[in-house]
Amino acid sequence: MEWAVIFEPDNLALFGNGIVITLWLLFASLAVGGVLALMFALMLTGPWAALRWVVGAYTFVIRGTPLLIQVYLIYYGLGQLEWIQARWDAVWPWTYFKEPFFCALLAFSLNTAGYTAEMLAGAIRETSAGEIEAAHAYGMSRVQTMWRVVLPSALRRTLPAYSNEVVMMLHATSLASAVPNMLDVTSAASRIYATYYLPFEAYLAAAAIYLTASFCLIGFFRFSEGRLLAYLAPRKH
Amino acid sequence: MQSYFWVILHGSLLTVGVSLLALLVSVIFGLAGAAAKLSGKPLLVGLATLYSTIIRGIPDLVLMLLVFYGGTIGINTLLEKLGSEATVDIEPFMAGVLTIGFIYGAYMTETFRGAILSIPKGQMEAAWAFGMSRFQTFLRITLPQMVRYALPGFTNNWLVLIKATALVSLIGLQEMTYLAKQASAATRSPFIFFMFTGALFLIYTSVSLFVLKKVNARYSLGTKRGQL
């Protein structure tokens, strides 16, 4: 084992760079995916059958296919369509499709949106009837009930399941290394492996980084669950 | 162009093979892990906890690269130190099956542990009282009953496992994702090939869900469900 190689300034910088990109990908895709998921969940539980059907089909496809295929489809696939090719040199949002970072981010966001939407929709459906009845009794409209009563409690109850999804997404960002010219933690390890032919050191270092990040995220969610779900805990007196 | 579709379709057999073998490995690891966690012996419990915590904290891809690239070098260094001239190459197929099996074994450990805990203890005690060995008790009493409790978790793990097989393409196994990438490079029309591969995965996962539903119905026979 030659751990000294990992701790050379250049290679530490490579991993440091990788950590920044990985965290960027994680939080940006969670933010974009979260907003999409909320919209999708409202559509899934809403009164319009057509919307329910469309979003249902979307989550079925997203959850039934590997993320790697989704990344390839966006990075390689969309670039093949003439309609996009004609635009991606000049016309505004389409110029982004030339950038690997954007393509990875888009794939991750759409993916996490699919999983989170189903989770949220489940929590919304399972809101206890009494809470909704009470809101109606107070004279709240449908929108007000949703905004003031159903969503706050559903979002909190999704927290334990969502913490799994966040850790899964952290791991999923390692697929960014399948896109050329990306430099996340996994690609950093691959570069060090390719340069020094030291697979154990390179990939174990990457594994340690992901493990630390996973534990931090789990710790953060434990803490938030303790605070936000305190009202659901069994009575102590 | 059409011949590529046949090649990818043929590659899907490899995907099925990798995922089924990996499932077998993961069930073995999962049962062993669950048995260790429930054994009450501190060393075994510690080892199993370490296994299920560490594995679930690291991306599949990183573990796979570690086993594929690191494993080959590790085995060869070991052989060299033992004075052997032979060199071993880990094949992508074996590396994929073993890593995916090993990883999902950690998830199965938790699923099986929960399922075994859901079976009333008296059932096992009765079996022992009848003079059944530990193994007989497991086979005749625990296993048939834990299927029903383990099935939801098992189904989730299986669906994720199937999708994880796509990663094996990154270490060079020529399964359908790999072939789709080759075909798109050759024909310059990636969209259609990745759509096709995605559709094959969808069929595979849907058929699995259907079969597992039947299994669930079979093992829930005679179970009374509460009426709300």
XYZ file of C-alpha atoms in Angstrom:
465
model
C 0.000 0.000 0.000
C 1.340 3.398 -0.928
C -0.949 5.804 0.832
C 1.605 8.610 0.479
C 0.507 9.000 -3.146
C -3.040 9.919 -2.091
C -1.700 12.600 0.230
C 0.401 14.328 -2.421
C -0.883 17.906 -2.844
C -1.915 17.379 -6.480
C -3.960 14.296 -5.715
C -5.508 15.792 -2.601
C -6.536 18.737 -4.759
C -8.047 16.298 -7.265
C -10.160 14.712 -4.532
C -11.011 18.144 -3.112
C -12.255 19.190 -6.532
C -14.192 15.934 -6.766
C -15.877 16.524 -3.423
C -17.009 19.999 -4.499
C -18.476 18.671 -7.770
C -20.139 15.700 -6.053
C -21.746 17.906 -3.399
C -22.832 20.428 -6.027
C -24.456 17.672 -8.067
C -26.129 16.256 -4.971
C -27.608 19.463 -3.583
C -28.525 20.995 -6.928
C -30.316 17.841 -8.076
C -32.079 17.512 -4.713
C -33.240 21.133 -4.940
C -34.485 20.911 -8.539
C -35.821 17.386 -8.040
C -37.548 18.411 -4.817
C -39.496 21.227 -6.450
C -40.494 18.950 -9.340
C -41.432 16.172 -6.907
C -43.752 18.464 -4.971
C -45.540 19.457 -8.186
C -45.758 15.847 -9.343
C -47.055 14.681 -5.955
C -49.816 17.293 -6.061
C -50.734 16.122 -9.561
C -50.708 12.464 -8.449
C -53.116 13.186 -5.618
C -55.106 15.845 -7.479
C -58.546 15.623 -9.029
C -57.491 15.497 -12.713
C -57.314 11.919 -14.006
C -55.256 12.853 -17.083
C -52.515 14.468 -14.971
C -52.515 11.511 -12.587
C -52.074 9.183 -15.515
C -49.248 11.173 -17.131
C -47.268 11.618 -13.908
C -47.914 7.981 -12.977
C -46.466 6.858 -16.298
C -43.478 9.153 -15.733
C -42.662 7.732 -12.294
C -43.171 4.187 -13.598
C -40.608 4.725 -16.360
C -38.124 6.589 -14.138
C -38.299 4.008 -11.374
C -38.218 1.040 -13.747
C -35.078 1.932 -15.697
C -31.454 2.249 -14.534
C -30.166 5.754 -13.844
C -27.167 5.026 -16.065
C -29.484 4.602 -19.074
C -31.211 7.887 -18.173
C -27.850 9.671 -18.014
C -26.810 8.214 -21.387
C -30.186 9.064 -22.900
C -29.801 12.721 -21.946
C -26.081 13.119 -22.585
C -25.682 11.086 -25.775
C -29.319 10.655 -26.836
C -30.649 14.217 -26.828
C -27.521 15.437 -28.598
C -28.488 13.281 -31.530
C -31.897 14.846 -32.092
C -31.686 17.332 -34.959
C -34.166 19.650 -33.310
C -31.763 20.139 -30.384
C -28.629 20.054 -32.517
C -29.953 22.934 -34.565
C -30.349 24.994 -31.395
C -27.547 24.067 -29.032
C -24.979 26.404 -30.559
C -26.952 29.575 -30.133
C -30.498 29.355 -28.758
C -30.602 29.858 -25.005
C -31.644 26.988 -22.880
C -30.429 24.436 -25.423
C -26.794 25.590 -25.247
C -26.619 23.815 -21.883
C -27.075 20.409 -23.475
C -23.474 20.554 -24.621
C -22.260 20.622 -21.030
C -21.692 17.317 -19.246
C -22.400 18.864 -15.818
C -25.804 20.127 -16.921
C -26.725 16.799 -18.523
C -25.766 14.838 -15.404
C -27.639 17.313 -13.216
C -30.755 17.088 -15.389
C -30.724 13.280 -15.317
C -30.257 13.175 -11.537
C -32.979 15.771 -10.903
C -35.529 14.009 -13.089
C -34.629 10.713 -11.432
C -34.940 11.854 -7.829
C -38.143 13.731 -8.716
C -39.726 10.431 -9.811
C -38.907 8.585 -6.598
C -39.663 11.497 -4.254
C -42.992 12.266 -5.953
C -44.314 8.761 -5.197
C -43.091 9.008 -1.604
C -44.765 12.385 -1.080
C -47.956 11.302 -2.807
C -48.131 8.321 -0.448
C -47.751 10.589 2.584
C -50.403 13.001 1.266
C -52.868 10.144 0.685
C -52.269 8.814 4.177
C -52.977 12.089 5.956
C -55.495 11.172 8.608
C -59.064 11.996 7.623
C -59.660 13.786 10.914
C -57.015 16.438 10.187
C -58.611 17.253 6.843
C -62.109 17.223 8.310
C -60.995 19.619 11.044
C -59.525 21.959 8.430
C -62.794 21.908 6.484
C -64.730 22.518 9.678
C -62.673 25.666 10.204
C -63.856 26.790 6.798
C -60.552 26.360 4.938
C -60.778 25.938 1.182
C -59.186 22.974 -0.620
C -56.044 24.959 -1.394
C -55.792 26.317 2.132
C -56.247 22.841 3.615
C -53.513 21.518 1.373
C -51.119 24.361 2.113
C -51.696 24.742 5.839
C -52.544 21.235 7.027
C -51.836 18.406 4.611
C -48.465 19.430 3.179
C -46.721 20.395 6.439
C -47.617 17.082 8.053
C -47.016 14.993 4.902
C -43.579 16.549 4.325
C -42.584 15.739 7.880
C -43.820 12.170 7.685
C -41.854 11.663 4.465
C -38.621 12.586 6.246
C -37.457 9.068 7.248
C -38.026 7.687 3.722
C -36.541 10.817 2.173
C -33.316 10.416 4.158
C -32.823 7.086 2.358
C -33.429 8.779 -0.974
C -30.825 11.468 -0.192
C -28.160 8.881 0.666
C -29.104 6.958 -2.496
C -28.705 10.167 -4.512
C -25.266 10.778 -3.003
C -24.296 7.325 -4.242
C -26.001 7.913 -7.575
C -23.825 10.960 -8.240
C -20.928 8.523 -8.713
C -22.542 7.755 -12.092
C -21.472 11.214 -13.215
C -18.090 9.559 -13.766
C -19.667 7.726 -16.719
C -19.991 11.061 -18.512
C -16.749 12.242 -20.153
C -15.005 15.280 -18.650
C -16.721 15.145 -15.296
C -14.553 15.338 -12.208
C -16.529 14.027 -9.238
C -15.036 11.915 -6.425
C -15.285 8.657 -8.406
C -13.662 10.157 -11.512
C -10.904 11.609 -9.317
C -10.217 8.105 -7.993
C -10.251 6.688 -11.531
C -7.723 9.286 -12.640
C -5.389 8.481 -9.766
C -5.785 4.782 -10.529
C -4.978 5.364 -14.187
C -1.913 7.493 -13.392
C -0.313 5.401 -10.633
C -1.959 2.007 -11.158
C -2.956 1.960 -7.490
C -6.601 0.790 -7.479
C -6.852 -0.056 -3.750
C -5.567 3.273 -2.521
C -7.534 5.341 -5.036
C -10.901 3.634 -4.688
C -10.616 3.062 -0.933
C -9.985 6.785 -0.506
C -13.098 7.486 -2.589
C -15.071 4.941 -0.558
C -13.968 6.629 2.674
C -15.111 10.011 1.360
C -18.553 8.670 0.397
C -18.861 6.828 3.711
C -18.114 10.001 5.668
C -20.597 11.984 3.583
C -23.264 9.279 4.042
C -22.824 9.309 7.815
C -23.007 13.104 7.938
C -26.264 13.063 5.966
C -27.745 10.300 8.132
C -26.735 12.201 11.267
C -28.322 15.377 9.944
C -31.600 13.591 9.189
C -31.649 11.893 12.625
C -31.298 15.317 14.176
C -34.068 16.872 12.061
C -36.370 13.907 12.650
C -35.873 14.318 16.383
C -36.952 17.929 16.142
C -39.622 17.888 13.431
C -41.290 14.597 14.291
C -41.183 15.114 18.056
C -44.956 15.534 18.133
C -45.432 11.994 16.765
C -43.295 10.361 19.467
C -45.026 8.217 22.092
C -46.067 10.064 25.234
C -43.500 9.997 27.973
C -45.802 10.782 30.896
C -29.173 -1.092 -37.905
C -31.734 -3.800 -37.237
C -29.085 -6.344 -36.382
C -28.000 -4.156 -33.451
C -31.410 -4.603 -31.864
C -30.907 -8.365 -32.001
C -27.445 -7.996 -30.448
C -28.868 -5.921 -27.589
C -31.741 -8.368 -27.141
C -29.196 -11.163 -26.939
C -27.200 -9.130 -24.404
C -30.294 -8.912 -22.241
C -29.875 -12.641 -21.514
C -26.560 -11.748 -19.884
C -28.320 -9.086 -17.813
C -30.819 -11.702 -16.630
C -27.966 -14.088 -15.837
C -25.940 -11.532 -13.877
C -28.944 -10.362 -11.880
C -30.204 -13.863 -11.015
C -26.764 -15.092 -9.938
C -26.158 -11.880 -7.983
C -29.549 -12.391 -6.315
C -28.493 -15.879 -5.239
C -25.237 -14.509 -3.774
C -27.091 -11.678 -2.025
C -29.649 -14.051 -0.477
C -26.820 -16.207 0.898
C -25.022 -13.146 2.312
C -28.323 -11.765 3.593
C -29.280 -14.975 5.422
C -25.784 -15.276 6.880
C -25.849 -11.613 7.931
C -29.304 -11.915 9.490
C -28.297 -15.130 11.318
C -25.145 -13.414 12.613
C -27.076 -10.357 13.796
C -29.659 -12.501 15.589
C -27.103 -14.904 17.060
C -26.449 -12.669 20.066
C -22.720 -13.427 19.960
C -20.963 -10.028 20.231
C -18.273 -10.777 17.637
C -20.769 -11.996 14.997
C -23.194 -9.162 15.719
C -20.345 -6.652 15.415
C -19.107 -8.098 12.134
C -22.587 -8.199 10.601
C -23.344 -4.645 11.730
C -20.043 -3.443 10.281
C -20.871 -5.204 6.995
C -24.376 -3.816 6.634
C -23.398 -0.276 7.688
C -20.236 0.124 5.637
C -21.548 -1.446 2.439
C -24.707 0.660 2.493
C -22.622 3.833 2.856
C -20.555 3.406 -0.324
C -21.768 3.705 -3.939
C -22.145 0.423 -5.856
C -19.955 1.732 -8.638
C -17.002 2.512 -6.346
C -17.216 -0.945 -4.739
C -17.397 -2.541 -8.150
C -14.313 -0.702 -9.406
C -12.540 -1.600 -6.166
C -13.295 -5.316 -6.567
C -12.608 -5.384 -10.304
C -9.357 -3.421 -10.430
C -8.205 -3.877 -6.838
C -9.182 -7.535 -6.594
C -7.121 -8.549 -9.636
C -4.011 -6.797 -8.370
C -4.579 -8.022 -4.827
C -4.877 -11.669 -5.837
C -1.867 -11.452 -8.112
C 0.316 -9.813 -5.452
C -0.755 -12.532 -3.048
C 0.119 -15.255 -5.588
C 3.482 -13.609 -6.225
C 4.272 -13.538 -2.515
C 3.378 -17.205 -2.280
C 5.950 -17.841 -4.989
C 3.485 -18.724 -7.742
C 4.060 -17.676 -11.346
C 0.391 -17.834 -12.241
C -1.620 -14.676 -12.855
C -5.349 -14.449 -12.335
C -7.732 -12.196 -14.213
C -11.054 -11.454 -12.579
C -13.633 -11.459 -15.320
C -16.167 -8.624 -15.421
C -18.948 -11.213 -15.130
C -17.644 -12.668 -11.879
C -16.669 -9.254 -10.501
C -20.176 -7.981 -11.255
C -21.995 -10.973 -9.780
C -19.861 -11.022 -6.633
C -19.911 -7.267 -5.992
C -23.623 -6.811 -6.658
C -24.378 -9.922 -4.584
C -22.142 -8.709 -1.768
C -23.699 -5.200 -1.798
C -27.326 -6.294 -1.900
C -26.548 -8.949 0.720
C -26.168 -6.015 3.110
C -29.667 -4.772 2.238
C -31.050 -8.327 2.400
C -29.531 -8.715 5.878
C -31.830 -6.009 7.198
C -34.860 -7.342 5.289
C -34.387 -10.903 6.525
C -33.612 -9.833 10.077
C -36.884 -7.918 10.260
C -38.801 -10.849 8.756
C -37.367 -13.400 11.196
C -38.111 -11.073 14.116
C -41.767 -10.934 12.990
C -42.241 -14.682 13.493
C -43.460 -15.515 17.007
C -40.693 -17.122 19.047
C -43.023 -19.887 20.217
C -43.023 -21.327 16.694
C -39.300 -22.054 16.815
C -39.500 -23.309 20.390
C -42.259 -25.706 19.419
C -40.117 -27.009 16.557
C -37.194 -27.602 18.898
C -39.491 -29.320 21.346
C -40.472 -31.676 18.507
C -36.792 -32.544 18.194
C -36.083 -30.713 14.938
C -32.507 -29.568 14.429
C -31.742 -25.867 13.969
C -31.496 -26.386 10.213
C -34.754 -28.325 10.025
C -36.474 -25.639 12.064
C -35.226 -22.990 9.679
C -36.265 -24.919 6.575
C -39.693 -26.088 7.760
C -40.860 -23.414 10.169
C -38.964 -20.126 9.761
C -38.415 -19.942 6.003
C -42.015 -20.528 4.803
C -43.324 -17.949 7.253
C -40.656 -15.319 6.751
C -41.291 -15.210 2.995
C -44.471 -13.214 3.549
C -42.797 -10.701 5.866
C -39.635 -10.383 3.786
C -41.365 -10.036 0.426
C -41.968 -6.251 0.295
C -38.348 -5.483 1.207
C -37.109 -8.277 -1.009
C -39.089 -6.905 -3.961
C -37.542 -3.455 -3.528
C -34.028 -4.880 -3.236
C -34.558 -7.039 -6.320
C -35.762 -4.114 -8.456
C -32.765 -2.005 -7.409
C -30.453 -4.958 -8.016
C -31.734 -5.434 -11.574
C -31.028 -1.793 -12.320
C -27.589 -2.029 -10.715
C -26.577 -4.607 -13.339
C -26.328 -1.737 -15.831
C -23.231 -0.625 -13.903
C -21.393 -3.793 -14.872
C -21.164 -2.286 -18.368
C -18.709 0.237 -16.922
C -16.207 -2.500 -16.076
C -16.589 -3.985 -19.535
C -19.198 -6.743 -19.327
C -21.009 -6.840 -22.641
C -24.549 -6.779 -21.285
C -27.314 -4.750 -22.881
C -26.281 -1.300 -21.644
C -22.742 -1.854 -22.939
C -24.038 -3.121 -26.283
C -26.438 -0.205 -26.570
C -23.515 2.172 -26.110
C -21.492 0.313 -28.745
C -24.419 0.313 -31.147
C -24.970 4.040 -30.667
C -21.313 4.778 -31.295
C -21.384 2.695 -34.487
C -24.636 4.059 -35.912
C -24.581 7.564 -34.379
C -28.155 7.195 -33.191
C -27.931 6.728 -29.424
C -31.467 7.889 -28.659
C -33.225 4.919 -30.183
C -30.866 2.318 -28.719
C -30.983 3.682 -25.177
C -34.776 3.907 -25.417
C -34.845 0.283 -26.529
C -32.603 -0.818 -23.649
C -34.670 1.179 -21.170
C -37.816 -0.522 -22.500
C -36.206 -3.956 -22.026
C -35.406 -3.049 -18.408
C -39.025 -1.915 -17.941
C -40.317 -5.243 -19.249
C -37.919 -7.110 -16.975
C -38.929 -5.162 -13.860
C -42.655 -5.404 -14.691
C -42.503 -9.169 -15.182
C -40.631 -9.454 -11.863
C -43.313 -7.461 -10.081
C -46.018 -9.682 -11.551
C -44.252 -12.897 -10.517
C -43.548 -11.602 -6.988
C -47.213 -10.669 -6.623
C -48.126 -14.292 -7.373
C -45.524 -15.497 -4.860
C -46.964 -13.149 -2.264
C -50.479 -14.496 -2.872
C -49.161 -18.052 -2.534
C -47.414 -17.426 0.785
C -50.237 -15.336 2.231
C -52.721 -18.202 1.863
C -54.819 -18.533 4.963
C -53.647 -15.220 6.398
C -56.505 -13.247 7.850
C -56.364 -9.564 6.996
C -57.768 -6.957 9.312
C -60.864 -5.064 8.201
C -60.751 -1.319 8.684
